[in-house]
Coordinates of C-alpha atoms in Angstrom, one line a residue:
M234 CA -17.1 -18.5 0.3
S235 CA -15.9 -17.2 3.7
Q236 CA -17.3 -13.8 4.8
A237 CA -15.4 -10.7 5.8
E238 CA -16.0 -8.1 8.5
F239 CA -14.8 -5.4 6.1
V240 CA -15.5 -5.3 2.4
V241 CA -14.4 -2.9 -0.2
V242 CA -16.4 -2.6 -3.4
A243 CA -14.7 -0.9 -6.4
N244 CA -14.9 -1.1 -10.2
R245 CA -11.6 -2.9 -10.3
L246 CA -9.9 -5.4 -8.1
P247 CA -6.6 -4.2 -6.5
V248 CA -4.6 -6.6 -8.8
D249 CA -3.7 -6.8 -12.4
R250 CA -3.7 -10.0 -14.5
V251 CA -0.3 -11.2 -15.7
V252 CA -0.1 -13.9 -18.4
D253 CA 3.4 -15.4 -18.9
A254 CA 4.9 -16.9 -22.1
D255 CA 3.4 -20.3 -21.3
G256 CA -0.1 -18.8 -20.9
E257 CA -0.1 -19.2 -17.1
L258 CA -2.2 -16.6 -15.3
S259 CA -0.9 -14.9 -12.2
W260 CA -1.7 -11.6 -10.4
R261 CA 0.3 -8.6 -9.2
R262 CA -0.8 -5.8 -7.0
S263 CA -2.0 -2.7 -8.9
P264 CA -0.3 0.6 -8.3
G265 CA -2.5 3.4 -6.9
G266 CA -3.3 5.3 -3.8
L267 CA -6.5 3.5 -2.9
V268 CA -4.9 0.1 -2.9
T269 CA -2.0 1.5 -0.7
A270 CA -4.4 3.2 1.7
L271 CA -6.6 0.2 2.3
E272 CA -4.0 -2.5 2.4
P273 CA -3.3 -2.3 6.2
V274 CA -7.0 -2.2 6.9
M275 CA -7.7 -5.2 4.7
K276 CA -5.0 -7.3 6.4
K277 CA -6.0 -6.3 9.9
E278 CA -9.7 -7.1 9.3
D279 CA -9.2 -10.1 7.1
G280 CA -11.0 -8.0 4.5
A281 CA -12.5 -8.8 1.1
W282 CA -12.4 -6.7 -2.1
V283 CA -15.2 -7.0 -4.7
G284 CA -14.3 -5.8 -8.2
W285 CA -14.0 -6.5 -11.9
A286 CA -10.9 -8.5 -12.7
G287 CA -10.3 -6.7 -16.1
G288 CA -11.0 -8.3 -19.5
A289 CA -14.4 -9.3 -21.0
D290 CA -16.2 -12.5 -19.9
L291 CA -13.5 -13.4 -17.5
E292 CA -14.6 -16.3 -15.2
V293 CA -12.6 -16.2 -12.0
E294 CA -13.5 -17.8 -8.7
P295 CA -12.9 -15.8 -5.5
F296 CA -9.3 -16.2 -4.4
E297 CA -6.9 -15.0 -1.7
F298 CA -4.1 -12.5 -2.6
D299 CA -1.6 -11.3 0.0
G300 CA -4.0 -11.9 2.9
T301 CA -7.1 -10.4 1.2
L302 CA -10.1 -12.3 -0.2
L303 CA -10.7 -11.0 -3.8
V304 CA -14.2 -11.5 -5.2
P305 CA -14.2 -11.0 -9.0
V306 CA -17.3 -9.6 -10.8
K307 CA -17.7 -10.7 -14.4
L308 CA -18.5 -8.2 -17.1
S309 CA -19.3 -9.0 -20.6
A310 CA -17.9 -7.1 -23.6
E311 CA -21.3 -5.5 -24.1
E312 CA -21.4 -4.4 -20.4
I313 CA -17.9 -2.9 -20.7
E314 CA -19.1 -0.9 -23.6
L315 CA -22.5 0.2 -22.1
Y316 CA -21.9 0.3 -18.3
Y317 CA -18.3 1.4 -18.3
E318 CA -17.4 3.2 -21.5
G319 CA -20.9 4.5 -22.0
M320 CA -22.8 5.4 -18.7
S321 CA -19.7 5.8 -16.5
N322 CA -17.4 7.6 -18.8
D323 CA -19.6 9.2 -21.5
T324 CA -22.4 10.3 -19.1
F325 CA -21.3 10.6 -15.5
W326 CA -17.7 11.7 -16.1
P327 CA -18.4 14.7 -18.3
L328 CA -21.5 15.7 -16.4
Y329 CA -19.7 15.6 -13.1
H330 CA -16.8 17.6 -14.5
D331 CA -18.9 20.6 -15.3
V332 CA -19.9 19.5 -18.8
I333 CA -16.4 20.3 -20.2
A334 CA -17.5 17.8 -22.9
A335 CA -21.1 17.2 -23.6
P336 CA -22.5 14.2 -21.7
R337 CA -24.7 11.7 -23.6
Y338 CA -27.8 10.2 -22.0
R339 CA -28.7 6.8 -23.4
R340 CA -31.3 4.6 -21.8
I341 CA -29.5 1.4 -23.0
W342 CA -26.5 2.6 -21.0
W343 CA -28.5 3.3 -17.9
D344 CA -30.2 -0.1 -18.1
S345 CA -26.8 -1.8 -18.2
Y346 CA -25.5 0.4 -15.3
V347 CA -28.4 -0.7 -13.1
R348 CA -27.8 -4.4 -14.0
V349 CA -24.1 -4.2 -13.3
N350 CA -24.6 -2.3 -10.0
K351 CA -27.0 -5.1 -8.9
R352 CA -24.3 -7.6 -9.6
F353 CA -21.7 -5.8 -7.5
A354 CA -24.2 -5.3 -4.7
A355 CA -25.1 -9.0 -4.7
A356 CA -21.4 -10.0 -4.6
A357 CA -20.8 -7.6 -1.7
A358 CA -23.8 -8.8 0.2
E359 CA -22.5 -12.4 -0.1
A360 CA -19.0 -11.4 0.9
A361 CA -19.9 -9.4 4.0
A362 CA -20.2 -11.0 7.5
P363 CA -23.2 -10.3 9.7
G364 CA -23.0 -6.8 11.0
G365 CA -20.0 -6.1 8.8
T366 CA -18.9 -2.9 7.1
V367 CA -18.8 -2.2 3.4
W368 CA -17.0 0.7 1.7
V369 CA -18.2 1.4 -1.9
Q370 CA -15.8 3.4 -4.1
D371 CA -16.7 5.9 -6.8
Y372 CA -19.1 6.9 -9.5
Q373 CA -19.3 3.6 -11.4
L374 CA -21.2 2.1 -8.4
Q375 CA -23.5 4.9 -7.2
L376 CA -26.6 2.6 -6.9
V377 CA -24.8 -0.1 -4.9
P378 CA -25.3 1.5 -1.4
K379 CA -29.2 1.5 -1.6
M380 CA -29.2 -2.0 -3.2
L381 CA -26.9 -3.3 -0.5
R382 CA -29.0 -1.7 2.3
E383 CA -32.1 -3.4 0.9
A384 CA -30.4 -6.8 0.7
R385 CA -28.4 -6.5 4.0
P386 CA -29.9 -3.9 6.5
D387 CA -27.5 -5.3 9.1
L388 CA -24.5 -3.8 7.3
T389 CA -22.8 -0.4 7.9
I390 CA -22.3 1.2 4.5
G391 CA -19.8 3.8 3.3
Y392 CA -19.4 5.4 -0.1
F393 CA -16.6 7.6 -1.4
H394 CA -17.0 9.8 -4.5
H395 CA -13.5 10.3 -6.0
I396 CA -14.5 12.8 -8.6
P397 CA -16.4 16.2 -8.3
F398 CA -20.1 16.4 -7.6
P399 CA -21.7 19.1 -9.8
A400 CA -23.9 22.0 -8.9
Y401 CA -27.6 21.3 -9.1
G402 CA -28.0 23.3 -12.4
L403 CA -25.8 20.8 -14.1
Y404 CA -26.8 17.7 -12.1
S405 CA -30.5 18.3 -12.9
Q406 CA -29.8 17.4 -16.5
L407 CA -29.4 13.7 -15.6
P408 CA -32.6 11.8 -16.5
W409 CA -32.0 9.4 -13.6
R410 CA -31.1 12.1 -11.1
K411 CA -33.4 10.8 -8.3
Q412 CA -32.4 7.2 -8.7
V413 CA -28.7 8.2 -8.3
L414 CA -29.4 10.3 -5.2
E415 CA -31.4 7.5 -3.7
G416 CA -28.6 5.1 -4.4
L417 CA -26.1 7.2 -2.6
L418 CA -28.4 7.9 0.3
G419 CA -28.3 4.2 1.0
A420 CA -24.9 4.8 2.6
D421 CA -24.4 5.7 6.3
V422 CA -21.4 7.9 5.3
I423 CA -21.0 9.6 1.9
G424 CA -17.6 11.1 1.4
F425 CA -16.5 13.8 -1.1
Q426 CA -13.2 15.4 -2.0
R427 CA -14.2 19.0 -1.3
V428 CA -16.6 20.8 1.0
A429 CA -18.2 22.3 -2.1
D430 CA -18.9 18.8 -3.5
A431 CA -20.7 17.7 -0.3
G432 CA -22.7 21.0 -0.4
N433 CA -23.7 20.4 -4.0
F434 CA -24.9 16.9 -3.1
A435 CA -26.9 18.2 -0.1
R436 CA -28.5 20.9 -2.2
A437 CA -29.5 18.3 -4.9
V438 CA -31.1 16.2 -2.1
R439 CA -33.0 19.2 -0.8
R440 CA -34.2 20.3 -4.2
L441 CA -35.4 16.8 -5.3
F442 CA -36.6 15.2 -2.0
H443 CA -37.0 18.1 0.4
Y444 CA -35.1 16.2 3.1
T445 CA -33.6 18.1 6.0
T446 CA -29.8 18.6 5.5
K447 CA -27.4 19.9 8.2
A448 CA -23.7 19.8 8.8
T449 CA -24.3 16.7 10.9
G450 CA -26.0 14.8 8.1
I451 CA -29.1 14.3 6.0
T452 CA -32.3 13.0 7.6
V453 CA -33.5 10.1 5.5
P454 CA -37.1 8.9 6.1
L455 CA -37.7 5.2 6.4
E456 CA -40.8 3.1 5.4
N457 CA -41.8 2.5 9.1
G458 CA -42.2 6.2 9.7
T459 CA -38.9 6.7 11.5
T460 CA -35.7 8.3 10.1
R461 CA -32.0 7.7 9.9
N462 CA -29.0 9.9 9.5
A463 CA -26.7 9.8 6.4
L464 CA -23.5 11.8 7.0
A465 CA -22.3 13.6 3.8
K466 CA -19.0 15.5 4.2
A467 CA -15.6 16.1 2.7
F468 CA -12.8 13.6 3.3
P469 CA -9.9 14.9 1.0
I470 CA -7.9 12.0 -0.3
S471 CA -4.1 12.0 -0.3
I472 CA -1.1 9.9 -1.2
D473 CA 1.4 7.6 0.5
A474 CA 3.7 10.5 1.0
S475 CA 6.5 8.5 2.7
S476 CA 7.0 6.2 -0.3
Y477 CA 7.7 9.3 -2.5
V478 CA 10.1 10.7 0.1
E479 CA 12.0 7.4 0.2
L480 CA 12.2 7.2 -3.6
A481 CA 13.4 10.9 -3.8
K482 CA 16.3 10.0 -1.4
D483 CA 17.4 7.0 -3.6
P484 CA 20.7 7.8 -5.3
K485 CA 19.7 6.0 -8.4
V486 CA 16.5 8.1 -8.7
Q487 CA 18.6 11.3 -8.1
A488 CA 21.1 10.2 -10.8
R489 CA 18.2 9.6 -13.2
A490 CA 16.9 13.1 -12.5
A491 CA 20.3 14.5 -13.5
E492 CA 20.3 12.3 -16.6
I493 CA 16.9 13.6 -17.6
R494 CA 18.1 17.2 -17.5
Q495 CA 21.1 16.2 -19.6
E496 CA 18.9 14.4 -22.1
L497 CA 16.8 17.6 -22.5
G498 CA 19.9 19.7 -23.3
N499 CA 20.4 21.0 -19.8
P500 CA 17.9 23.9 -20.1
R501 CA 17.8 26.5 -17.4
K502 CA 14.3 25.6 -16.4
I503 CA 12.2 22.5 -16.9
L504 CA 8.4 22.8 -16.8
L505 CA 6.5 19.5 -16.2
G506 CA 2.9 18.4 -16.8
V507 CA 1.8 14.8 -15.8
D508 CA -1.7 13.8 -16.6
R509 CA -4.0 11.2 -17.9
L510 CA -4.9 12.1 -21.4
D511 CA -8.3 13.6 -20.4
Y512 CA -10.2 16.8 -21.5
T513 CA -10.6 17.7 -17.8
K514 CA -6.8 18.2 -17.3
G515 CA -6.4 21.5 -19.2
I516 CA -3.5 20.2 -21.3
R517 CA -4.6 22.2 -24.4
H518 CA -4.7 25.4 -22.3
R519 CA -1.2 24.7 -20.9
L520 CA 0.2 24.2 -24.4
K521 CA -1.4 27.3 -25.6
A522 CA 0.0 29.4 -22.8
F523 CA 3.5 28.0 -23.3
G524 CA 3.4 28.4 -27.0
E525 CA 2.5 32.1 -26.6
L526 CA 5.3 32.6 -24.1
L527 CA 7.7 31.3 -26.8
E528 CA 6.0 33.4 -29.5
D529 CA 6.2 36.6 -27.3
G530 CA 9.9 36.0 -26.7
H531 CA 9.5 35.8 -22.9
V532 CA 11.1 32.3 -23.0
G533 CA 13.4 30.5 -25.5
V534 CA 13.8 26.8 -26.2
E535 CA 17.5 27.0 -25.2
D536 CA 16.4 28.1 -21.7
V537 CA 13.0 26.5 -21.0
T538 CA 11.6 23.1 -22.0
L539 CA 8.1 21.8 -21.3
V540 CA 7.9 18.0 -20.6
Q541 CA 4.3 16.8 -21.0
V542 CA 3.6 13.2 -19.9
A543 CA 0.1 12.2 -21.1
S544 CA -0.7 8.6 -20.1
P545 CA -3.2 6.8 -22.3
S546 CA -6.8 6.9 -21.2
R547 CA -10.1 5.5 -22.5
E548 CA -8.7 5.1 -25.9
R549 CA -11.9 3.6 -27.4
V550 CA -14.0 6.7 -26.4
E551 CA -14.4 9.1 -29.3
A552 CA -13.9 12.3 -27.2
Y553 CA -10.5 10.9 -26.1
M554 CA -9.4 10.0 -29.6
Q555 CA -10.2 13.5 -30.7
L556 CA -8.4 15.0 -27.8
R557 CA -5.3 13.1 -28.5
D558 CA -5.3 14.3 -32.1
E559 CA -5.8 17.9 -31.0
I560 CA -2.9 17.8 -28.4
E561 CA -0.5 16.1 -30.8
L562 CA -1.3 18.6 -33.5
A563 CA -0.7 21.5 -31.0
V564 CA 2.6 20.0 -29.9
G565 CA 3.7 19.5 -33.5
R566 CA 2.8 23.1 -34.3
V567 CA 4.8 24.6 -31.4
N568 CA 7.8 22.3 -32.0
G569 CA 7.8 23.0 -35.7
D570 CA 7.8 26.8 -35.0
F571 CA 10.4 26.9 -32.2
D572 CA 12.6 23.8 -32.1
T573 CA 16.3 24.0 -32.9
T574 CA 18.7 21.2 -33.8
G575 CA 19.8 21.0 -30.2
H576 CA 16.6 21.9 -28.2
T577 CA 13.0 20.9 -28.2
A578 CA 10.2 23.2 -27.0
I579 CA 7.8 20.4 -25.8
R580 CA 8.9 16.9 -25.1
Y581 CA 5.6 15.0 -25.4
L582 CA 5.4 11.5 -23.9
H583 CA 2.2 9.6 -24.6
N584 CA 3.0 6.8 -22.2
S585 CA 2.8 5.5 -18.6
Y586 CA 5.9 5.3 -16.4
P587 CA 6.8 3.5 -13.2
R588 CA 6.9 5.5 -10.0
E589 CA 10.7 5.6 -9.9
E590 CA 10.8 7.4 -13.3
M591 CA 8.0 9.8 -12.2
V592 CA 9.9 10.8 -9.0
A593 CA 13.0 11.4 -11.1
L594 CA 10.9 13.7 -13.4
F595 CA 9.6 15.5 -10.3
L596 CA 13.1 16.0 -9.1
A597 CA 14.3 17.2 -12.5
A598 CA 11.4 19.7 -12.9
D599 CA 11.7 23.3 -11.7
V600 CA 8.0 24.0 -12.2
M601 CA 5.0 21.6 -11.9
L602 CA 2.0 22.7 -14.0
V603 CA -1.4 21.4 -12.8
T604 CA -3.9 23.2 -15.0
A605 CA -7.0 21.1 -14.5
L606 CA -10.3 22.6 -15.7
R607 CA -12.1 20.4 -13.0
D608 CA -10.6 17.8 -10.8
G609 CA -11.8 15.9 -7.8
M610 CA -8.4 16.2 -6.1
N611 CA -5.3 15.8 -8.4
L612 CA -2.8 13.6 -6.6
V613 CA 0.0 14.5 -9.0
A614 CA 0.3 17.9 -7.3
K615 CA 0.8 16.1 -3.9
E616 CA 3.2 13.7 -5.4
Y617 CA 5.4 16.5 -6.7
V618 CA 5.4 18.2 -3.4
A619 CA 6.2 15.0 -1.5
A620 CA 9.2 14.3 -3.8
R621 CA 10.8 17.7 -3.4
I622 CA 12.9 16.8 -0.4
D623 CA 15.2 19.7 -1.4
N624 CA 12.4 22.2 -0.7
R625 CA 12.9 23.6 -4.2
G626 CA 10.6 23.7 -7.2
T627 CA 7.3 25.6 -7.7
L628 CA 3.8 24.2 -8.0
V629 CA 1.4 26.1 -10.3
L630 CA -2.0 24.8 -9.4
S631 CA -5.5 25.3 -10.8
E632 CA -8.1 26.6 -8.4
F633 CA -10.5 24.1 -9.9
A634 CA -8.5 21.1 -8.6
G635 CA -9.6 19.8 -5.2
A636 CA -5.9 20.0 -4.1
A637 CA -6.2 23.8 -4.2
D638 CA -8.3 23.7 -1.0
E639 CA -5.3 22.2 0.9
L640 CA -2.2 23.5 -1.0
A641 CA -2.6 27.2 -0.3
S642 CA 1.1 28.0 -0.8
A643 CA 1.0 27.0 -4.5
V644 CA 0.9 29.6 -7.3
R645 CA -2.9 29.5 -8.0
I646 CA -4.3 30.0 -11.5
N647 CA -7.5 30.0 -13.5
P648 CA -6.6 27.8 -16.5
H649 CA -9.2 29.5 -18.6
D650 CA -7.3 32.8 -18.2
I651 CA -4.4 32.2 -20.6
D652 CA -2.8 35.6 -19.9
G653 CA -3.0 34.9 -16.2
M654 CA -1.5 31.5 -16.7
K655 CA 1.4 33.0 -18.7
D656 CA 2.1 35.4 -15.9
A657 CA 2.0 32.6 -13.3
I658 CA 4.4 30.5 -15.3
M659 CA 6.8 33.4 -15.7
R660 CA 6.5 34.1 -11.9
A661 CA 7.3 30.4 -11.2
I662 CA 10.3 30.4 -13.6
Q663 CA 11.7 33.5 -12.0
M664 CA 10.9 32.7 -8.4
P665 CA 13.9 33.2 -6.1
P666 CA 15.2 30.1 -4.2
A667 CA 14.2 31.7 -0.8
E668 CA 10.5 32.1 -1.9
Q669 CA 10.6 28.6 -3.4
G670 CA 11.8 27.2 -0.1
K671 CA 9.2 29.0 2.0
R672 CA 6.3 27.9 -0.2
M673 CA 7.6 24.3 -0.6
R674 CA 8.1 23.8 3.2
A675 CA 4.5 24.8 3.8
L676 CA 3.2 22.5 1.0
R677 CA 5.3 19.6 2.2
K678 CA 4.1 20.0 5.8
K679 CA 0.5 19.7 4.6
V680 CA 1.1 16.7 2.4
L681 CA 3.2 14.8 4.9
D682 CA 0.8 15.5 7.8
S683 CA -2.3 14.6 5.8
D684 CA -1.3 11.4 4.0
V685 CA -3.5 8.6 2.6
A686 CA -3.4 6.7 5.9
K687 CA -5.0 9.7 7.6
W688 CA -7.6 9.9 4.9
S689 CA -8.7 6.3 5.3
E690 CA -8.5 6.5 9.1
S691 CA -10.8 9.6 9.2
F692 CA -13.4 7.9 6.9
L693 CA -13.3 4.6 8.8
T694 CA -13.7 6.5 12.1
A695 CA -16.9 8.1 10.7
L696 CA -18.1 4.6 9.6
A697 CA -17.3 3.2 13.1
D698 CA -19.4 6.1 14.6
A699 CA -22.2 5.3 12.3
R700 CA -22.1 1.6 13.3
T701 CA -22.3 2.6 17.0
V702 CA -25.3 4.7 16.3
K703 CA -27.0 1.9 14.3
A704 CA -26.3 -0.6 17.2
A705 CA -27.8 1.8 19.7
R706 CA -30.9 2.3 17.6
V707 CA -31.4 -1.5 17.2
A708 CA -31.0 -1.9 21.0
R709 CA -33.7 0.6 21.7
R710 CA -36.3 -1.3 19.6

């Protein structure tokens, strides 16, 4: 296998399998901001991408796709259950999202997590050229940086944490808390969504290892008695804003937006929620607030409709099955109480939609509700803003989403405060066009200026600086 100067390691490959009617296997590029952000870099560097190809026990040799070498990592059905559904999504996910749901700590899950991380690290070590750069992505692979450093000390290693990193009081619950920190400290650059997340990580390192932590990085001792610096800081991720702008300008998408309003009975105001079906997104809180506004008589179904898109997520995990039941029960109760023959209170869509349809929904919606209880970033908030080329619409944004640090002109809420959320929704519904325009112009400037290309550029610049420092240290020896 040829080796690449730049290697991305992620849980999934940037492609999806497609099997046609004749059983022939082909591949198509996956949607998503990470793939879009790294595509130019991968092509420029003749890069490689290490990841799971999807599906259990799938034997696929490394192959080239659109100028990038793809290196599949095989996972068995048991590993998908233990490493992915168990340790990643039933331990790390709830723990890192402030224990909104109770994390479970099972040693059999951890053992599988270690084995799978070793496999990813070995594949990356084989794919990387001498002196190359490897960028590891997210919480499924937190042990890979250290494993990779031990196998290939010549490499420059980055890691980006796409979800929140919890305060020490929560993180300390993790039975393998030291092993995870050691894994992450194997990277030269450790990126987080928010300044607070980087601070939580540094505090955990101080508490457990007593290493020196400064704004310039963490001093990590080496076995030979010297030290090295690991930079841990915030690199807020973003979206390919220009693609949303272009879609919003498309006459077909604009016509579809008008059609959506008509299908909903042409209400005066449309509220929109777009989320993965996940307990971190605050969907239940949003439904409760809207249901009470209807009950209080502040809004009526003839005037205001809530469209809730909840794309399927982790459907084999028990907590998610229970959440779906609770949300569908809540939607049914509100609609049963307030629907008329011509109007529906909540249009609930448990489905995933192509980007064109999502942009049409963004254009149709007068108010975007982002009510996350905890979120690393929340790119939907940025997508809505990018799509509003008319400088209209109002973003209601949870202060617990990473996007709140950047999108200061949104109407901010604490989703746990139902009365406060109701007031914010009413304020958004009644907001004059002049105020909408002022807020949206400020939001759009931020999103368009700080797009996903700027995010990847800033992280890769930090990695290049780390590589320069490493080269100077080697030269001094």
